[in-house]
Amino acid sequence: MAIYKAKKSKLHTLLKKNNMDLEVLEQKTKIPKVQLEQFLTKKVMNLNSAMTISKELNCQIEDLYEWKTED
């Protein structure tokens, strides 16, 4: 069975697709902008944040990242 690991955030692309910036996402999700900025670069979202953000961006949780698999 494959193990999935988040490789690269696609948050920037999804924000553009939804004509949204971090300030608007912060207002809608109540997730601090500083934390959202971390999700753009290096920090992997916890499940609660990923679900909240995916609902606001009209996507699935797995759409938030590029994924790599390990056997």
mmCIF file of N, CA and C in Angstrom:
data_model
loop_
_atom_site.group_PDB
_atom_site.id
_atom_site.type_symbol
_atom_site.label_atom_id
_atom_site.label_comp_id
_atom_site.label_asym_id
_atom_site.label_seq_id
_atom_site.Cartn_x
_atom_site.Cartn_y
_atom_site.Cartn_z
ATOM 1 N N MET A 1 0.844 -1.183 0.000
ATOM 2 C CA MET A 1 0.000 0.000 0.000
ATOM 3 C C MET A 1 0.885 1.241 0.000
ATOM 4 N N ALA A 2 0.523 2.216 -0.795
ATOM 5 C CA ALA A 2 1.311 3.442 -0.916
ATOM 6 C C ALA A 2 1.063 4.372 0.270
ATOM 7 N N ILE A 3 2.107 5.068 0.657
ATOM 8 C CA ILE A 3 2.033 6.111 1.676
ATOM 9 C C ILE A 3 2.101 7.447 0.942
ATOM 10 N N TYR A 4 1.176 8.339 1.232
ATOM 11 C CA TYR A 4 1.145 9.647 0.574
ATOM 12 C C TYR A 4 1.770 10.705 1.467
ATOM 13 N N LYS A 5 2.604 11.556 0.846
ATOM 14 C CA LYS A 5 3.226 12.665 1.565
ATOM 15 C C LYS A 5 3.035 13.936 0.753
ATOM 16 N N ALA A 6 2.640 15.005 1.451
ATOM 17 C CA ALA A 6 2.459 16.291 0.782
ATOM 18 C C ALA A 6 3.813 16.793 0.299
ATOM 19 N N LYS A 7 3.870 17.168 -0.968
ATOM 20 C CA LYS A 7 5.122 17.607 -1.568
ATOM 21 C C LYS A 7 5.185 19.130 -1.668
ATOM 22 N N LYS A 8 4.213 19.731 -2.339
ATOM 23 C CA LYS A 8 4.231 21.173 -2.564
ATOM 24 C C LYS A 8 2.807 21.706 -2.470
ATOM 25 N N SER A 9 2.654 22.835 -1.784
ATOM 26 C CA SER A 9 1.344 23.459 -1.649
ATOM 27 C C SER A 9 0.852 24.014 -2.981
ATOM 28 N N LYS A 10 -0.431 23.815 -3.240
ATOM 29 C CA LYS A 10 -1.069 24.399 -4.422
ATOM 30 C C LYS A 10 -2.016 25.529 -4.016
ATOM 31 N N LEU A 11 -1.854 25.999 -2.782
ATOM 32 C CA LEU A 11 -2.745 27.022 -2.242
ATOM 33 C C LEU A 11 -2.720 28.299 -3.081
ATOM 34 N N HIS A 12 -1.543 28.724 -3.500
ATOM 35 C CA HIS A 12 -1.426 29.948 -4.302
ATOM 36 C C HIS A 12 -2.245 29.829 -5.588
ATOM 37 N N THR A 13 -2.124 28.717 -6.265
ATOM 38 C CA THR A 13 -2.863 28.477 -7.509
ATOM 39 C C THR A 13 -4.368 28.454 -7.256
ATOM 40 N N LEU A 14 -4.776 27.813 -6.179
ATOM 41 C CA LEU A 14 -6.202 27.725 -5.860
ATOM 42 C C LEU A 14 -6.778 29.081 -5.470
ATOM 43 N N LEU A 15 -5.981 29.894 -4.792
ATOM 44 C CA LEU A 15 -6.430 31.247 -4.459
ATOM 45 C C LEU A 15 -6.670 32.053 -5.732
ATOM 46 N N LYS A 16 -5.723 31.976 -6.666
ATOM 47 C CA LYS A 16 -5.872 32.698 -7.935
ATOM 48 C C LYS A 16 -7.100 32.215 -8.697
ATOM 49 N N LYS A 17 -7.284 30.918 -8.731
ATOM 50 C CA LYS A 17 -8.424 30.326 -9.442
ATOM 51 C C LYS A 17 -9.752 30.834 -8.879
ATOM 52 N N ASN A 18 -9.775 31.092 -7.578
ATOM 53 C CA ASN A 18 -10.985 31.564 -6.905
ATOM 54 C C ASN A 18 -11.023 33.083 -6.740
ATOM 55 N N ASN A 19 -10.086 33.775 -7.402
ATOM 56 C CA ASN A 19 -10.008 35.240 -7.306
ATOM 57 C C ASN A 19 -10.023 35.709 -5.854
ATOM 58 N N MET A 20 -9.154 35.098 -5.066
ATOM 59 C CA MET A 20 -9.114 35.365 -3.639
ATOM 60 C C MET A 20 -7.674 35.625 -3.218
ATOM 61 N N ASP A 21 -7.494 36.430 -2.181
ATOM 62 C CA ASP A 21 -6.160 36.614 -1.618
ATOM 63 C C ASP A 21 -6.171 36.123 -0.172
ATOM 64 N N LEU A 22 -5.013 36.182 0.459
ATOM 65 C CA LEU A 22 -4.903 35.652 1.820
ATOM 66 C C LEU A 22 -5.789 36.389 2.812
ATOM 67 N N GLU A 23 -5.949 37.699 2.613
ATOM 68 C CA GLU A 23 -6.776 38.474 3.536
ATOM 69 C C GLU A 23 -8.232 37.995 3.510
ATOM 70 N N VAL A 24 -8.740 37.742 2.317
ATOM 71 C CA VAL A 24 -10.120 37.257 2.186
ATOM 72 C C VAL A 24 -10.240 35.851 2.769
ATOM 73 N N LEU A 25 -9.268 34.994 2.470
ATOM 74 C CA LEU A 25 -9.294 33.634 3.018
ATOM 75 C C LEU A 25 -9.227 33.669 4.539
ATOM 76 N N GLU A 26 -8.431 34.573 5.074
ATOM 77 C CA GLU A 26 -8.346 34.734 6.531
ATOM 78 C C GLU A 26 -9.714 35.111 7.109
ATOM 79 N N GLN A 27 -10.387 36.054 6.476
ATOM 80 C CA GLN A 27 -11.706 36.486 6.957
ATOM 81 C C GLN A 27 -12.722 35.350 6.904
ATOM 82 N N LYS A 28 -12.686 34.574 5.832
ATOM 83 C CA LYS A 28 -13.674 33.510 5.652
ATOM 84 C C LYS A 28 -13.414 32.300 6.541
ATOM 85 N N THR A 29 -12.143 32.002 6.806
ATOM 86 C CA THR A 29 -11.807 30.786 7.553
ATOM 87 C C THR A 29 -11.455 31.039 9.012
ATOM 88 N N LYS A 30 -11.167 32.293 9.342
ATOM 89 C CA LYS A 30 -10.706 32.656 10.700
ATOM 90 C C LYS A 30 -9.340 32.047 11.023
ATOM 91 N N ILE A 31 -8.609 31.636 9.986
ATOM 92 C CA ILE A 31 -7.239 31.147 10.161
ATOM 93 C C ILE A 31 -6.321 32.350 9.990
ATOM 94 N N PRO A 32 -5.449 32.636 10.964
ATOM 95 C CA PRO A 32 -4.591 33.823 10.880
ATOM 96 C C PRO A 32 -3.743 33.851 9.605
ATOM 97 N N LYS A 33 -3.572 35.055 9.070
ATOM 98 C CA LYS A 33 -2.812 35.231 7.829
ATOM 99 C C LYS A 33 -1.400 34.668 7.954
ATOM 100 N N VAL A 34 -0.785 34.835 9.108
ATOM 101 C CA VAL A 34 0.572 34.311 9.321
ATOM 102 C C VAL A 34 0.594 32.801 9.104
ATOM 103 N N GLN A 35 -0.408 32.125 9.605
ATOM 104 C CA GLN A 35 -0.478 30.672 9.437
ATOM 105 C C GLN A 35 -0.746 30.311 7.977
ATOM 106 N N LEU A 36 -1.615 31.059 7.313
ATOM 107 C CA LEU A 36 -1.886 30.813 5.892
ATOM 108 C C LEU A 36 -0.619 30.996 5.063
ATOM 109 N N GLU A 37 0.183 32.007 5.399
ATOM 110 C CA GLU A 37 1.454 32.231 4.697
ATOM 111 C C GLU A 37 2.387 31.040 4.879
ATOM 112 N N GLN A 38 2.377 30.448 6.069
ATOM 113 C CA GLN A 38 3.199 29.264 6.312
ATOM 114 C C GLN A 38 2.722 28.094 5.460
ATOM 115 N N PHE A 39 1.420 27.977 5.274
ATOM 116 C CA PHE A 39 0.879 26.910 4.431
ATOM 117 C C PHE A 39 1.302 27.093 2.977
ATOM 118 N N LEU A 40 1.513 28.330 2.551
ATOM 119 C CA LEU A 40 1.953 28.599 1.180
ATOM 120 C C LEU A 40 3.373 28.108 0.937
ATOM 121 N N THR A 41 4.191 28.110 1.973
ATOM 122 C CA THR A 41 5.609 27.821 1.781
ATOM 123 C C THR A 41 6.039 26.464 2.306
ATOM 124 N N LYS A 42 5.920 26.242 3.600
ATOM 125 C CA LYS A 42 6.561 25.040 4.131
ATOM 126 C C LYS A 42 5.711 24.194 5.056
ATOM 127 N N LYS A 43 4.835 24.807 5.802
ATOM 128 C CA LYS A 43 4.095 24.052 6.806
ATOM 129 C C LYS A 43 2.942 23.281 6.168
ATOM 130 N N VAL A 44 2.807 22.016 6.535
ATOM 131 C CA VAL A 44 1.699 21.192 6.055
ATOM 132 C C VAL A 44 0.496 21.445 6.969
ATOM 133 N N MET A 45 -0.650 21.643 6.359
ATOM 134 C CA MET A 45 -1.872 21.933 7.113
ATOM 135 C C MET A 45 -2.308 20.735 7.944
ATOM 136 N N ASN A 46 -2.880 21.027 9.101
ATOM 137 C CA ASN A 46 -3.526 19.945 9.839
ATOM 138 C C ASN A 46 -4.872 19.666 9.166
ATOM 139 N N LEU A 47 -5.490 18.584 9.527
ATOM 140 C CA LEU A 47 -6.719 18.159 8.863
ATOM 141 C C LEU A 47 -7.840 19.185 9.010
ATOM 142 N N ASN A 48 -7.964 19.794 10.172
ATOM 143 C CA ASN A 48 -9.018 20.786 10.388
ATOM 144 C C ASN A 48 -8.846 21.987 9.467
ATOM 145 N N SER A 49 -7.621 22.494 9.366
ATOM 146 C CA SER A 49 -7.353 23.635 8.484
ATOM 147 C C SER A 49 -7.565 23.254 7.029
ATOM 148 N N ALA A 50 -7.100 22.080 6.646
ATOM 149 C CA ALA A 50 -7.240 21.634 5.258
ATOM 150 C C ALA A 50 -8.709 21.511 4.866
ATOM 151 N N MET A 51 -9.532 20.971 5.734
ATOM 152 C CA MET A 51 -10.960 20.836 5.438
ATOM 153 C C MET A 51 -11.614 22.208 5.319
ATOM 154 N N THR A 52 -11.302 23.097 6.240
ATOM 155 C CA THR A 52 -11.876 24.444 6.224
ATOM 156 C C THR A 52 -11.485 25.192 4.959
ATOM 157 N N ILE A 53 -10.209 25.147 4.617
ATOM 158 C CA ILE A 53 -9.715 25.847 3.430
ATOM 159 C C ILE A 53 -10.284 25.229 2.161
ATOM 160 N N SER A 54 -10.323 23.920 2.091
ATOM 161 C CA SER A 54 -10.837 23.272 0.879
ATOM 162 C C SER A 54 -12.301 23.630 0.635
ATOM 163 N N LYS A 55 -13.086 23.747 1.677
ATOM 164 C CA LYS A 55 -14.495 24.125 1.512
ATOM 165 C C LYS A 55 -14.614 25.549 0.974
ATOM 166 N N GLU A 56 -13.778 26.461 1.459
ATOM 167 C CA GLU A 56 -13.817 27.852 0.981
ATOM 168 C C GLU A 56 -13.326 27.976 -0.452
ATOM 169 N N LEU A 57 -12.412 27.091 -0.857
ATOM 170 C CA LEU A 57 -11.842 27.150 -2.205
ATOM 171 C C LEU A 57 -12.542 26.191 -3.173
ATOM 172 N N ASN A 58 -13.633 25.590 -2.716
ATOM 173 C CA ASN A 58 -14.425 24.685 -3.561
ATOM 174 C C ASN A 58 -13.582 23.576 -4.189
ATOM 175 N N CYS A 59 -12.801 22.905 -3.354
ATOM 176 C CA CYS A 59 -11.963 21.813 -3.835
ATOM 177 C C CYS A 59 -11.930 20.702 -2.793
ATOM 178 N N GLN A 60 -11.255 19.635 -3.123
ATOM 179 C CA GLN A 60 -11.062 18.522 -2.203
ATOM 180 C C GLN A 60 -9.759 18.742 -1.431
ATOM 181 N N ILE A 61 -9.650 18.135 -0.276
ATOM 182 C CA ILE A 61 -8.433 18.276 0.529
ATOM 183 C C ILE A 61 -7.198 17.887 -0.278
ATOM 184 N N GLU A 62 -7.282 16.813 -1.045
ATOM 185 C CA GLU A 62 -6.105 16.358 -1.792
ATOM 186 C C GLU A 62 -5.684 17.341 -2.881
ATOM 187 N N ASP A 63 -6.568 18.282 -3.241
ATOM 188 C CA ASP A 63 -6.228 19.297 -4.240
ATOM 189 C C ASP A 63 -5.306 20.385 -3.683
ATOM 190 N N LEU A 64 -5.146 20.444 -2.372
ATOM 191 C CA LEU A 64 -4.357 21.502 -1.744
ATOM 192 C C LEU A 64 -2.849 21.315 -1.903
ATOM 193 N N TYR A 65 -2.423 20.100 -2.274
ATOM 194 C CA TYR A 65 -0.994 19.797 -2.394
ATOM 195 C C TYR A 65 -0.701 18.962 -3.622
ATOM 196 N N GLU A 66 0.531 19.025 -4.068
ATOM 197 C CA GLU A 66 1.068 18.008 -4.963
ATOM 198 C C GLU A 66 1.512 16.888 -4.033
ATOM 199 N N TRP A 67 1.319 15.658 -4.457
ATOM 200 C CA TRP A 67 1.606 14.518 -3.587
ATOM 201 C C TRP A 67 2.678 13.615 -4.181
ATOM 202 N N LYS A 68 3.439 12.988 -3.301
ATOM 203 C CA LYS A 68 4.350 11.927 -3.731
ATOM 204 C C LYS A 68 3.965 10.681 -2.953
ATOM 205 N N THR A 69 4.222 9.555 -3.556
ATOM 206 C CA THR A 69 3.891 8.298 -2.895
ATOM 207 C C THR A 69 5.155 7.504 -2.615
ATOM 208 N N GLU A 70 5.091 6.783 -1.528
ATOM 209 C CA GLU A 70 6.174 5.881 -1.148
ATOM 210 C C GLU A 70 5.551 4.520 -0.883
ATOM 211 N N ASP A 71 6.204 3.496 -1.360
ATOM 212 C CA ASP A 71 5.703 2.137 -1.129
ATOM 213 C C ASP A 71 6.219 1.576 0.168
#
